[in-house]
Short mmCIF file of C-alpha atoms in Angstrom, two decimals:
data_model
loop_
_atom_site.label_atom_id
_atom_site.label_comp_id
_atom_site.label_asym_id
_atom_site.label_seq_id
_atom_site.Cartn_x
_atom_site.Cartn_y
_atom_site.Cartn_z
CA MET A 1 0.00 0.00 0.00
CA SER A 2 1.37 3.43 -0.90
CA GLN A 3 1.91 6.14 1.67
CA THR A 4 0.03 9.41 1.82
CA ILE A 5 1.79 12.68 1.08
CA GLU A 6 1.57 13.50 4.80
CA GLN A 7 3.30 10.22 5.76
CA LEU A 8 6.00 10.83 3.17
CA CYS A 9 6.55 14.39 4.47
CA ALA A 10 6.87 13.11 8.05
CA ASP A 11 9.34 10.43 6.88
CA TRP A 12 11.28 13.07 4.90
CA LEU A 13 11.60 15.31 7.97
CA LYS A 14 12.72 12.35 10.10
CA ALA A 15 15.32 11.35 7.48
CA LYS A 16 16.54 14.96 7.17
CA GLN A 17 17.03 15.16 10.96
CA ALA A 18 18.94 11.86 10.94
CA GLU A 19 21.10 13.17 8.08
CA GLN A 20 21.91 16.38 10.00
CA LYS A 21 22.75 14.39 13.14
CA ALA A 22 24.99 12.01 11.18
CA ASN A 23 26.72 14.98 9.51
CA ALA A 24 27.40 16.62 12.89
CA GLU A 25 28.76 13.33 14.26
CA ARG A 26 31.04 12.87 11.23
CA ILE A 27 32.42 16.40 11.58
CA ALA A 28 33.10 15.84 15.30
CA ILE A 29 34.98 12.63 14.45
CA GLU A 30 36.96 14.45 11.73
CA ASP A 31 37.97 17.09 14.30
CA GLN A 32 39.24 14.32 16.60
CA ILE A 33 41.17 12.71 13.75
CA VAL A 34 42.81 16.05 12.89
CA SER A 35 43.76 16.55 16.55
CA LEU A 36 45.57 13.18 16.44
CA THR A 37 47.15 13.45 12.98
CA GLY A 38 47.83 17.15 12.80
CA LYS A 39 47.40 19.06 9.57
CA ARG A 40 49.13 21.37 7.16
CA ASP A 41 47.79 24.88 6.76
CA GLU A 42 47.49 24.13 3.07
CA GLY A 43 47.97 20.83 1.28
CA ALA A 44 47.55 17.14 2.02
CA LYS A 45 49.14 15.07 4.73
CA THR A 46 48.86 11.27 4.68
CA VAL A 47 48.96 9.16 7.82
CA ASP A 48 48.88 5.38 8.03
CA ALA A 49 46.94 3.65 10.79
CA THR A 50 46.43 -0.10 11.12
CA GLY A 51 44.00 -0.94 8.35
CA PHE A 52 43.52 2.68 7.28
CA LYS A 53 45.15 5.33 5.14
CA ILE A 54 44.13 8.78 6.31
CA THR A 55 44.53 11.91 4.19
CA VAL A 56 44.02 15.23 5.94
CA THR A 57 43.90 18.22 3.59
CA GLY A 58 44.29 21.75 4.86
CA LYS A 59 42.67 24.47 2.78
CA ILE A 60 42.88 28.24 2.65
CA SER A 61 40.13 30.31 1.10
CA ARG A 62 41.22 33.33 -0.89
CA LYS A 63 38.78 35.95 -2.16
CA MET A 64 39.57 38.95 -4.29
CA ASP A 65 38.10 42.38 -3.60
CA TRP A 66 37.25 43.01 -7.26
CA LYS A 67 36.64 46.74 -6.87
CA ALA A 68 40.05 47.16 -5.21
CA TRP A 69 41.62 44.92 -7.88
CA GLU A 70 40.40 47.26 -10.61
CA THR A 71 42.19 50.16 -8.90
CA ILE A 72 45.57 48.40 -8.57
CA LYS A 73 45.81 45.93 -11.45
CA ALA A 74 47.62 48.43 -13.69
CA GLN A 75 50.51 48.37 -11.19
CA ILE A 76 51.06 44.64 -11.78
CA PRO A 77 52.40 43.35 -15.11
CA ALA A 78 49.59 41.66 -17.06
CA ASP A 79 51.49 38.37 -17.27
CA MET A 80 51.65 38.33 -13.45
CA HIS A 81 47.94 38.94 -12.81
CA PRO A 82 46.80 36.17 -10.47
CA VAL A 83 43.38 36.13 -12.08
CA LYS A 84 41.60 33.66 -14.38
CA PHE A 85 38.39 34.33 -16.21
CA LYS A 86 36.38 31.37 -17.34
CA PRO A 87 33.36 31.27 -19.64
CA GLU A 88 30.09 30.66 -17.86
CA LEU A 89 26.74 29.85 -19.43
CA ASP A 90 24.19 32.63 -19.03
CA GLU A 91 21.12 30.55 -18.14
CA LYS A 92 18.76 33.52 -18.42
CA GLY A 93 20.18 34.41 -21.84
CA VAL A 94 19.88 30.82 -23.07
CA LYS A 95 16.24 30.67 -21.97
CA TRP A 96 15.57 33.99 -23.68
CA LEU A 97 17.09 32.73 -26.92
CA ALA A 98 15.06 29.51 -26.72
CA ASP A 99 11.85 31.49 -26.26
CA ASN A 100 12.54 34.46 -28.56
CA GLN A 101 15.16 33.44 -31.13
CA PRO A 102 14.77 29.67 -31.68
CA ASP A 103 16.85 29.71 -34.89
CA ILE A 104 19.82 31.19 -33.02
CA TYR A 105 19.18 28.94 -30.01
CA LYS A 106 19.47 25.87 -32.29
CA LEU A 107 23.02 26.93 -33.18
CA LEU A 108 24.23 26.69 -29.56
CA PRO A 109 26.41 23.65 -28.86
CA ILE A 110 24.78 22.96 -25.49
CA THR A 111 23.47 19.83 -23.85
CA VAL A 112 20.20 20.15 -21.99
CA ALA A 113 19.24 17.50 -19.45
CA PRO A 114 16.95 17.49 -16.42
CA ALA A 115 18.71 18.09 -13.11
CA LYS A 116 17.75 16.71 -9.71
CA THR A 117 14.42 18.05 -8.54
CA ALA A 118 14.69 19.83 -5.21
CA VAL A 119 12.26 18.95 -2.44
CA GLU A 120 11.81 20.97 0.72
CA VAL A 121 9.35 20.07 3.45
CA LYS A 122 8.50 22.40 6.31
CA PRO A 123 6.08 21.61 9.10
CA VAL A 124 3.16 24.04 9.30
CA GLU A 125 1.67 25.11 12.61
CA VAL A 126 -2.03 24.33 12.64
CA ALA A 127 -4.15 26.98 14.33
CA ALA A 128 -6.05 25.56 17.28
#
């Protein structure tokens, strides 16, 4: 017998809570592993334990202040600019072409495939 939408939503919320708990437990265990193995500020460190190979990778996040970059980039030789620009698909533009210029849209060498459908369930307070 199939479940009702309400039963499925309750099961989804229960599974989501279990997932969050498991994630928190995994992160706590990772913190303990790092305290035993140590880590590099940046880069991988491999440690052998009986029956296990552990790789601990330190990471550093770097973010450019793009407005400030524009004011100073002329002071740095172009071949030394630590900046990469990569092409990115303009989803809104692609949709516009599909809807308004189908002949041009057909020329685009793009692959279109359905992505995972997102599901979000929130409990609703019922007024008494």
